[in-house]
């Protein structure tokens, strides 16, 4: 919350925080992607995901996994725009990004008609990597060329001290995000091992529907966040404590 409060108090300080945030995110993304792509090439993914190489070749599986991993890495950096909207108490806009991503992915899975398991897997991975990032790309361009152009990130405004502070926090959130990804992906690995890889696609479709409902629930809590941030900014922690009890 300190980041969200600081960004509204001073324009020059805000620009340093935003620029440093993007620099630290890019650095973390580069490191994680480098290690991840290396592991993807080394590991035997067909054994891990219990996929018959006669159905989906190991090379196609590695390509699909790499595409998904790159999409997640890009999302981590692009997702900074959500924190900026939250800082300006635009929680609704911040939540809409993930909602649009889920709807786009869901629509793509239902509309697309791709023949061949390998082509389907690569198509789903590519669709995922694109749909989770399109809303953030558009939102970033609109924000930094419009209302928030005065805090547009720039390498010359990045501060080593701020980058270090933001990167420490960013690394924690990235670890949480990766941990959540592992937890959410475990069910797909179990389904693949028990029922076969073809059932994972069916499971994913209905999971996306559930995620849409979750996004609507998240939007329903919009009014709580601005009030909580304002209470913390005004150094009134009692409001947040009462809210947690409820």
PDB file of C-alpha atoms in Angstrom:
ATOM      1  CA  UNK A   1       0.000   0.000   0.000  1.00  0.00           C
ATOM      2  CA  UNK A   2       2.941   2.379   0.511  1.00  0.00           C
ATOM      3  CA  UNK A   3       3.617   2.234  -3.238  1.00  0.00           C
ATOM      4  CA  UNK A   4      -0.024   3.025  -3.986  1.00  0.00           C
ATOM      5  CA  UNK A   5      -0.005   5.986  -1.619  1.00  0.00           C
ATOM      6  CA  UNK A   6       3.349   7.436  -2.723  1.00  0.00           C
ATOM      7  CA  UNK A   7       2.442   7.500  -6.395  1.00  0.00           C
ATOM      8  CA  UNK A   8      -0.310  10.058  -5.791  1.00  0.00           C
ATOM      9  CA  UNK A   9       1.588  12.503  -3.614  1.00  0.00           C
ATOM     10  CA  UNK A  10       4.370  13.842  -5.837  1.00  0.00           C
ATOM     11  CA  UNK A  11       4.532  13.798  -9.661  1.00  0.00           C
ATOM     12  CA  UNK A  12       8.329  13.617  -9.869  1.00  0.00           C
ATOM     13  CA  UNK A  13       8.483  10.921  -7.208  1.00  0.00           C
ATOM     14  CA  UNK A  14       5.641   9.091  -8.940  1.00  0.00           C
ATOM     15  CA  UNK A  15       7.529   9.087 -12.238  1.00  0.00           C
ATOM     16  CA  UNK A  16      10.599   7.652 -10.507  1.00  0.00           C
ATOM     17  CA  UNK A  17       8.515   4.941  -8.854  1.00  0.00           C
ATOM     18  CA  UNK A  18       6.728   4.026 -12.101  1.00  0.00           C
ATOM     19  CA  UNK A  19       9.947   4.025 -14.153  1.00  0.00           C
ATOM     20  CA  UNK A  20      11.806   2.019 -11.520  1.00  0.00           C
ATOM     21  CA  UNK A  21       8.896  -0.388 -11.275  1.00  0.00           C
ATOM     22  CA  UNK A  22       8.954  -1.123 -14.987  1.00  0.00           C
ATOM     23  CA  UNK A  23      12.754  -1.480 -15.046  1.00  0.00           C
ATOM     24  CA  UNK A  24      12.718  -3.917 -12.118  1.00  0.00           C
ATOM     25  CA  UNK A  25       9.856  -5.896 -13.704  1.00  0.00           C
ATOM     26  CA  UNK A  26      11.721  -6.176 -17.010  1.00  0.00           C
ATOM     27  CA  UNK A  27      14.870  -7.308 -15.205  1.00  0.00           C
ATOM     28  CA  UNK A  28      13.048  -9.967 -13.168  1.00  0.00           C
ATOM     29  CA  UNK A  29      11.154 -11.131 -16.264  1.00  0.00           C
ATOM     30  CA  UNK A  30      14.367 -11.456 -18.267  1.00  0.00           C
ATOM     31  CA  UNK A  31      16.042 -13.561 -15.556  1.00  0.00           C
ATOM     32  CA  UNK A  32      13.040 -15.822 -14.988  1.00  0.00           C
ATOM     33  CA  UNK A  33      12.408 -16.311 -18.719  1.00  0.00           C
ATOM     34  CA  UNK A  34      16.057 -17.149 -19.359  1.00  0.00           C
ATOM     35  CA  UNK A  35      16.060 -19.795 -16.624  1.00  0.00           C
ATOM     36  CA  UNK A  36      12.617 -21.058 -17.609  1.00  0.00           C
ATOM     37  CA  UNK A  37      13.380 -21.485 -21.306  1.00  0.00           C
ATOM     38  CA  UNK A  38      16.591 -23.293 -20.379  1.00  0.00           C
ATOM     39  CA  UNK A  39      14.689 -25.716 -18.126  1.00  0.00           C
ATOM     40  CA  UNK A  40      12.030 -26.287 -20.796  1.00  0.00           C
ATOM     41  CA  UNK A  41      14.735 -27.390 -23.219  1.00  0.00           C
ATOM     42  CA  UNK A  42      16.421 -29.645 -20.651  1.00  0.00           C
ATOM     43  CA  UNK A  43      13.430 -31.350 -18.983  1.00  0.00           C
ATOM     44  CA  UNK A  44      11.524 -34.283 -20.458  1.00  0.00           C
ATOM     45  CA  UNK A  45       8.097 -32.640 -20.620  1.00  0.00           C
ATOM     46  CA  UNK A  46       6.336 -35.629 -22.180  1.00  0.00           C
ATOM     47  CA  UNK A  47       7.073 -37.636 -19.032  1.00  0.00           C
ATOM     48  CA  UNK A  48       6.115 -34.798 -16.682  1.00  0.00           C
ATOM     49  CA  UNK A  49       2.755 -34.186 -18.386  1.00  0.00           C
ATOM     50  CA  UNK A  50       2.231 -37.874 -19.216  1.00  0.00           C
ATOM     51  CA  UNK A  51       1.765 -37.201 -22.934  1.00  0.00           C
ATOM     52  CA  UNK A  52       2.344 -39.831 -25.574  1.00  0.00           C
ATOM     53  CA  UNK A  53       5.035 -38.536 -27.942  1.00  0.00           C
ATOM     54  CA  UNK A  54       3.186 -40.273 -30.790  1.00  0.00           C
ATOM     55  CA  UNK A  55       0.238 -37.930 -30.226  1.00  0.00           C
ATOM     56  CA  UNK A  56       2.167 -34.740 -29.425  1.00  0.00           C
ATOM     57  CA  UNK A  57       5.851 -34.649 -30.197  1.00  0.00           C
ATOM     58  CA  UNK A  58       8.253 -33.461 -27.525  1.00  0.00           C
ATOM     59  CA  UNK A  59       9.378 -30.563 -29.736  1.00  0.00           C
ATOM     60  CA  UNK A  60       5.794 -29.281 -30.155  1.00  0.00           C
ATOM     61  CA  UNK A  61       5.192 -29.670 -26.424  1.00  0.00           C
ATOM     62  CA  UNK A  62       8.313 -27.626 -25.664  1.00  0.00           C
ATOM     63  CA  UNK A  63       7.216 -24.945 -28.150  1.00  0.00           C
ATOM     64  CA  UNK A  64       3.741 -24.715 -26.571  1.00  0.00           C
ATOM     65  CA  UNK A  65       5.178 -24.576 -23.048  1.00  0.00           C
ATOM     66  CA  UNK A  66       7.711 -21.912 -24.031  1.00  0.00           C
ATOM     67  CA  UNK A  67       4.981 -19.778 -25.650  1.00  0.00           C
ATOM     68  CA  UNK A  68       2.836 -19.958 -22.500  1.00  0.00           C
ATOM     69  CA  UNK A  69       5.808 -19.172 -20.278  1.00  0.00           C
ATOM     70  CA  UNK A  70       6.778 -16.143 -22.393  1.00  0.00           C
ATOM     71  CA  UNK A  71       3.164 -14.917 -22.244  1.00  0.00           C
ATOM     72  CA  UNK A  72       3.183 -15.138 -18.444  1.00  0.00           C
ATOM     73  CA  UNK A  73       6.508 -13.279 -18.294  1.00  0.00           C
ATOM     74  CA  UNK A  74       5.186 -10.478 -20.498  1.00  0.00           C
ATOM     75  CA  UNK A  75       2.039 -10.256 -18.377  1.00  0.00           C
ATOM     76  CA  UNK A  76       4.151  -9.781 -15.247  1.00  0.00           C
ATOM     77  CA  UNK A  77       5.762  -6.652 -16.733  1.00  0.00           C
ATOM     78  CA  UNK A  78       2.652  -5.289 -18.442  1.00  0.00           C
ATOM     79  CA  UNK A  79       0.517  -5.828 -15.346  1.00  0.00           C
ATOM     80  CA  UNK A  80       2.165  -2.794 -13.715  1.00  0.00           C
ATOM     81  CA  UNK A  81      -0.536  -0.679 -15.324  1.00  0.00           C
ATOM     82  CA  UNK A  82      -3.061  -2.281 -12.942  1.00  0.00           C
ATOM     83  CA  UNK A  83      -1.088  -1.023  -9.928  1.00  0.00           C
ATOM     84  CA  UNK A  84      -1.075   2.477 -11.409  1.00  0.00           C
ATOM     85  CA  UNK A  85      -4.845   2.476 -11.866  1.00  0.00           C
ATOM     86  CA  UNK A  86      -5.219   1.155  -8.326  1.00  0.00           C
ATOM     87  CA  UNK A  87      -2.986   3.959  -7.066  1.00  0.00           C
ATOM     88  CA  UNK A  88      -5.402   6.473  -8.562  1.00  0.00           C
ATOM     89  CA  UNK A  89      -8.338   4.550  -7.034  1.00  0.00           C
ATOM     90  CA  UNK A  90      -9.445   3.115 -10.390  1.00  0.00           C
ATOM     91  CA  UNK A  91      -9.914  -0.403  -9.059  1.00  0.00           C
ATOM     92  CA  UNK A  92     -12.693  -1.071 -11.555  1.00  0.00           C
ATOM     93  CA  UNK A  93     -10.393  -0.444 -14.518  1.00  0.00           C
ATOM     94  CA  UNK A  94      -7.667  -2.611 -12.955  1.00  0.00           C
ATOM     95  CA  UNK A  95     -10.088  -5.538 -12.583  1.00  0.00           C
ATOM     96  CA  UNK A  96     -11.480  -5.175 -16.107  1.00  0.00           C
ATOM     97  CA  UNK A  97      -8.112  -6.129 -17.649  1.00  0.00           C
ATOM     98  CA  UNK A  98      -8.157  -9.684 -16.304  1.00  0.00           C
ATOM     99  CA  UNK A  99     -11.887 -10.006 -17.003  1.00  0.00           C
ATOM    100  CA  UNK A 100     -11.393  -9.087 -20.673  1.00  0.00           C
ATOM    101  CA  UNK A 101      -8.459 -11.513 -20.908  1.00  0.00           C
ATOM    102  CA  UNK A 102     -10.591 -14.354 -19.554  1.00  0.00           C
ATOM    103  CA  UNK A 103     -13.496 -13.562 -21.892  1.00  0.00           C
ATOM    104  CA  UNK A 104     -11.190 -13.350 -24.922  1.00  0.00           C
ATOM    105  CA  UNK A 105      -9.547 -16.679 -24.075  1.00  0.00           C
ATOM    106  CA  UNK A 106     -12.917 -18.322 -23.453  1.00  0.00           C
ATOM    107  CA  UNK A 107     -14.314 -17.032 -26.757  1.00  0.00           C
ATOM    108  CA  UNK A 108     -11.217 -18.209 -28.626  1.00  0.00           C
ATOM    109  CA  UNK A 109     -11.472 -21.740 -27.215  1.00  0.00           C
ATOM    110  CA  UNK A 110     -15.158 -22.063 -28.136  1.00  0.00           C
ATOM    111  CA  UNK A 111     -14.917 -20.516 -31.611  1.00  0.00           C
ATOM    112  CA  UNK A 112     -11.658 -22.039 -32.882  1.00  0.00           C
ATOM    113  CA  UNK A 113     -11.738 -25.247 -34.881  1.00  0.00           C
ATOM    114  CA  UNK A 114      -8.229 -26.669 -35.151  1.00  0.00           C
ATOM    115  CA  UNK A 115      -7.428 -30.172 -36.393  1.00  0.00           C
ATOM    116  CA  UNK A 116      -4.622 -32.218 -34.850  1.00  0.00           C
ATOM    117  CA  UNK A 117      -3.572 -32.444 -31.212  1.00  0.00           C
ATOM    118  CA  UNK A 118      -0.203 -30.748 -31.721  1.00  0.00           C
ATOM    119  CA  UNK A 119      -1.766 -27.831 -33.594  1.00  0.00           C
ATOM    120  CA  UNK A 120      -4.479 -27.522 -30.944  1.00  0.00           C
ATOM    121  CA  UNK A 121      -1.937 -27.375 -28.139  1.00  0.00           C
ATOM    122  CA  UNK A 122       0.202 -24.750 -29.849  1.00  0.00           C
ATOM    123  CA  UNK A 123      -2.919 -22.758 -30.773  1.00  0.00           C
ATOM    124  CA  UNK A 124      -4.194 -22.786 -27.170  1.00  0.00           C
ATOM    125  CA  UNK A 125      -0.769 -21.734 -25.860  1.00  0.00           C
ATOM    126  CA  UNK A 126      -0.488 -18.936 -28.415  1.00  0.00           C
ATOM    127  CA  UNK A 127      -4.054 -17.788 -27.733  1.00  0.00           C
ATOM    128  CA  UNK A 128      -3.359 -17.734 -24.004  1.00  0.00           C
ATOM    129  CA  UNK A 129      -0.133 -15.759 -24.394  1.00  0.00           C
ATOM    130  CA  UNK A 130      -1.860 -13.191 -26.607  1.00  0.00           C
ATOM    131  CA  UNK A 131      -5.208 -12.803 -24.843  1.00  0.00           C
ATOM    132  CA  UNK A 132      -3.715 -12.298 -21.357  1.00  0.00           C
ATOM    133  CA  UNK A 133      -1.536  -9.455 -22.664  1.00  0.00           C
ATOM    134  CA  UNK A 134      -3.719  -7.598 -25.191  1.00  0.00           C
ATOM    135  CA  UNK A 135      -5.832  -5.748 -22.567  1.00  0.00           C
ATOM    136  CA  UNK A 136      -2.713  -4.673 -20.648  1.00  0.00           C
ATOM    137  CA  UNK A 137      -0.978  -3.463 -23.835  1.00  0.00           C
ATOM    138  CA  UNK A 138      -4.000  -1.413 -24.884  1.00  0.00           C
ATOM    139  CA  UNK A 139      -4.496  -0.094 -21.349  1.00  0.00           C
ATOM    140  CA  UNK A 140      -0.819   0.900 -21.096  1.00  0.00           C
ATOM    141  CA  UNK A 141      -0.889   2.780 -24.413  1.00  0.00           C
ATOM    142  CA  UNK A 142      -4.100   4.604 -23.511  1.00  0.00           C
ATOM    143  CA  UNK A 143      -2.892   5.513 -20.007  1.00  0.00           C
ATOM    144  CA  UNK A 144       0.589   6.787 -20.877  1.00  0.00           C
ATOM    145  CA  UNK A 145      -0.538   8.645 -23.986  1.00  0.00           C
ATOM    146  CA  UNK A 146      -3.498  10.184 -22.232  1.00  0.00           C
ATOM    147  CA  UNK A 147      -4.362  10.994 -18.642  1.00  0.00           C
ATOM    148  CA  UNK A 148      -1.150   9.612 -17.103  1.00  0.00           C
ATOM    149  CA  UNK A 149       1.397  10.754 -19.690  1.00  0.00           C
ATOM    150  CA  UNK A 150       3.096  12.903 -17.009  1.00  0.00           C
ATOM    151  CA  UNK A 151       4.257   9.702 -15.251  1.00  0.00           C
ATOM    152  CA  UNK A 152       5.131   7.791 -18.433  1.00  0.00           C
ATOM    153  CA  UNK A 153       8.014   5.396 -17.602  1.00  0.00           C
ATOM    154  CA  UNK A 154      11.458   6.245 -18.905  1.00  0.00           C
ATOM    155  CA  UNK A 155      14.900   4.723 -18.307  1.00  0.00           C
ATOM    156  CA  UNK A 156      16.351   8.159 -17.451  1.00  0.00           C
ATOM    157  CA  UNK A 157      13.886   8.512 -14.574  1.00  0.00           C
ATOM    158  CA  UNK A 158      14.653   5.102 -13.129  1.00  0.00           C
ATOM    159  CA  UNK A 159      16.415   5.335  -9.776  1.00  0.00           C
ATOM    160  CA  UNK A 160      18.687   2.568  -8.504  1.00  0.00           C
ATOM    161  CA  UNK A 161      17.404   3.055  -4.961  1.00  0.00           C
ATOM    162  CA  UNK A 162      13.773   2.987  -6.085  1.00  0.00           C
ATOM    163  CA  UNK A 163      14.439   0.068  -8.422  1.00  0.00           C
ATOM    164  CA  UNK A 164      15.911  -1.905  -5.531  1.00  0.00           C
ATOM    165  CA  UNK A 165      12.921  -1.117  -3.308  1.00  0.00           C
ATOM    166  CA  UNK A 166      10.367  -1.931  -5.987  1.00  0.00           C
ATOM    167  CA  UNK A 167      12.256  -5.028  -7.153  1.00  0.00           C
ATOM    168  CA  UNK A 168      12.282  -6.492  -3.644  1.00  0.00           C
ATOM    169  CA  UNK A 169       8.514  -6.117  -3.515  1.00  0.00           C
ATOM    170  CA  UNK A 170       8.108  -7.166  -7.149  1.00  0.00           C
ATOM    171  CA  UNK A 171      10.122 -10.339  -6.616  1.00  0.00           C
ATOM    172  CA  UNK A 172       7.862 -11.329  -3.724  1.00  0.00           C
ATOM    173  CA  UNK A 173       4.764 -10.839  -5.868  1.00  0.00           C
ATOM    174  CA  UNK A 174       6.373 -12.735  -8.747  1.00  0.00           C
ATOM    175  CA  UNK A 175       7.128 -15.681  -6.446  1.00  0.00           C
ATOM    176  CA  UNK A 176       3.499 -15.592  -5.266  1.00  0.00           C
ATOM    177  CA  UNK A 177       2.316 -15.469  -8.888  1.00  0.00           C
ATOM    178  CA  UNK A 178       4.505 -18.418  -9.906  1.00  0.00           C
ATOM    179  CA  UNK A 179       3.388 -20.373  -6.818  1.00  0.00           C
ATOM    180  CA  UNK A 180      -0.240 -19.708  -7.707  1.00  0.00           C
ATOM    181  CA  UNK A 181       0.459 -20.798 -11.281  1.00  0.00           C
ATOM    182  CA  UNK A 182       1.973 -24.070 -10.021  1.00  0.00           C
ATOM    183  CA  UNK A 183      -1.029 -24.682  -7.754  1.00  0.00           C
ATOM    184  CA  UNK A 184      -3.494 -23.938 -10.571  1.00  0.00           C
ATOM    185  CA  UNK A 185      -1.567 -26.107 -13.040  1.00  0.00           C
ATOM    186  CA  UNK A 186      -1.318 -29.134 -10.759  1.00  0.00           C
ATOM    187  CA  UNK A 187      -4.945 -30.065 -11.440  1.00  0.00           C
ATOM    188  CA  UNK A 188      -4.249 -30.178 -15.176  1.00  0.00           C
ATOM    189  CA  UNK A 189      -1.242 -32.448 -14.662  1.00  0.00           C
ATOM    190  CA  UNK A 190      -3.347 -34.769 -12.479  1.00  0.00           C
ATOM    191  CA  UNK A 191      -6.130 -34.864 -15.081  1.00  0.00           C
ATOM    192  CA  UNK A 192      -3.601 -35.583 -17.807  1.00  0.00           C
ATOM    193  CA  UNK A 193      -2.090 -38.464 -15.835  1.00  0.00           C
ATOM    194  CA  UNK A 194      -5.404 -39.980 -14.732  1.00  0.00           C
ATOM    195  CA  UNK A 195      -7.810 -39.347 -17.628  1.00  0.00           C
ATOM    196  CA  UNK A 196      -5.509 -38.435 -20.524  1.00  0.00           C
ATOM    197  CA  UNK A 197      -4.300 -35.195 -22.079  1.00  0.00           C
ATOM    198  CA  UNK A 198      -7.394 -34.788 -24.286  1.00  0.00           C
ATOM    199  CA  UNK A 199      -9.547 -34.169 -21.179  1.00  0.00           C
ATOM    200  CA  UNK A 200      -7.405 -31.209 -20.138  1.00  0.00           C
ATOM    201  CA  UNK A 201      -8.816 -29.098 -22.995  1.00  0.00           C
ATOM    202  CA  UNK A 202     -12.398 -29.828 -21.881  1.00  0.00           C
ATOM    203  CA  UNK A 203     -11.498 -29.032 -18.271  1.00  0.00           C
ATOM    204  CA  UNK A 204      -9.846 -25.753 -19.334  1.00  0.00           C
ATOM    205  CA  UNK A 205     -12.976 -24.564 -21.139  1.00  0.00           C
ATOM    206  CA  UNK A 206     -15.175 -24.917 -18.054  1.00  0.00           C
ATOM    207  CA  UNK A 207     -12.455 -23.495 -15.813  1.00  0.00           C
ATOM    208  CA  UNK A 208     -12.511 -20.325 -17.916  1.00  0.00           C
ATOM    209  CA  UNK A 209     -16.261 -20.010 -17.312  1.00  0.00           C
ATOM    210  CA  UNK A 210     -15.653 -20.302 -13.576  1.00  0.00           C
ATOM    211  CA  UNK A 211     -12.890 -17.670 -13.825  1.00  0.00           C
ATOM    212  CA  UNK A 212     -15.297 -15.247 -15.492  1.00  0.00           C
ATOM    213  CA  UNK A 213     -17.660 -15.603 -12.512  1.00  0.00           C
ATOM    214  CA  UNK A 214     -14.722 -15.004 -10.170  1.00  0.00           C
ATOM    215  CA  UNK A 215     -13.835 -11.826 -12.061  1.00  0.00           C
ATOM    216  CA  UNK A 216     -17.376 -10.506 -11.654  1.00  0.00           C
ATOM    217  CA  UNK A 217     -17.132 -11.232  -7.918  1.00  0.00           C
ATOM    218  CA  UNK A 218     -13.850  -9.329  -7.829  1.00  0.00           C
ATOM    219  CA  UNK A 219     -15.447  -6.349  -9.563  1.00  0.00           C
ATOM    220  CA  UNK A 220     -18.193  -6.478  -6.953  1.00  0.00           C
ATOM    221  CA  UNK A 221     -15.630  -5.640  -4.267  1.00  0.00           C
ATOM    222  CA  UNK A 222     -14.443  -2.509  -6.088  1.00  0.00           C
ATOM    223  CA  UNK A 223     -15.872  -0.059  -3.579  1.00  0.00           C
ATOM    224  CA  UNK A 224     -13.960  -1.649  -0.696  1.00  0.00           C
ATOM    225  CA  UNK A 225     -10.450  -0.990  -2.063  1.00  0.00           C
ATOM    226  CA  UNK A 226     -10.557   2.829  -2.419  1.00  0.00           C
ATOM    227  CA  UNK A 227     -11.989   3.161   1.094  1.00  0.00           C
ATOM    228  CA  UNK A 228      -9.304   0.841   2.510  1.00  0.00           C
ATOM    229  CA  UNK A 229      -6.464   2.663   0.736  1.00  0.00           C
ATOM    230  CA  UNK A 230      -7.792   6.031   1.885  1.00  0.00           C
ATOM    231  CA  UNK A 231      -7.970   4.796   5.492  1.00  0.00           C
ATOM    232  CA  UNK A 232      -4.371   3.550   5.357  1.00  0.00           C
ATOM    233  CA  UNK A 233      -3.229   6.766   3.684  1.00  0.00           C
ATOM    234  CA  UNK A 234      -4.925   8.753   6.470  1.00  0.00           C
ATOM    235  CA  UNK A 235      -3.251   6.451   9.029  1.00  0.00           C
ATOM    236  CA  UNK A 236      -6.529   4.989  10.231  1.00  0.00           C
ATOM    237  CA  UNK A 237      -5.830   1.231  10.403  1.00  0.00           C
ATOM    238  CA  UNK A 238      -8.936   0.683  12.486  1.00  0.00           C
ATOM    239  CA  UNK A 239     -11.111   0.695   9.338  1.00  0.00           C
ATOM    240  CA  UNK A 240      -9.113  -2.129   7.742  1.00  0.00           C
ATOM    241  CA  UNK A 241      -9.227  -4.162  10.975  1.00  0.00           C
ATOM    242  CA  UNK A 242     -13.005  -3.779  11.199  1.00  0.00           C
ATOM    243  CA  UNK A 243     -13.319  -4.772   7.543  1.00  0.00           C
ATOM    244  CA  UNK A 244     -11.282  -7.955   8.108  1.00  0.00           C
ATOM    245  CA  UNK A 245     -13.524  -8.924  11.019  1.00  0.00           C
ATOM    246  CA  UNK A 246     -16.583  -8.587   8.792  1.00  0.00           C
TER     247      UNK A 246
END
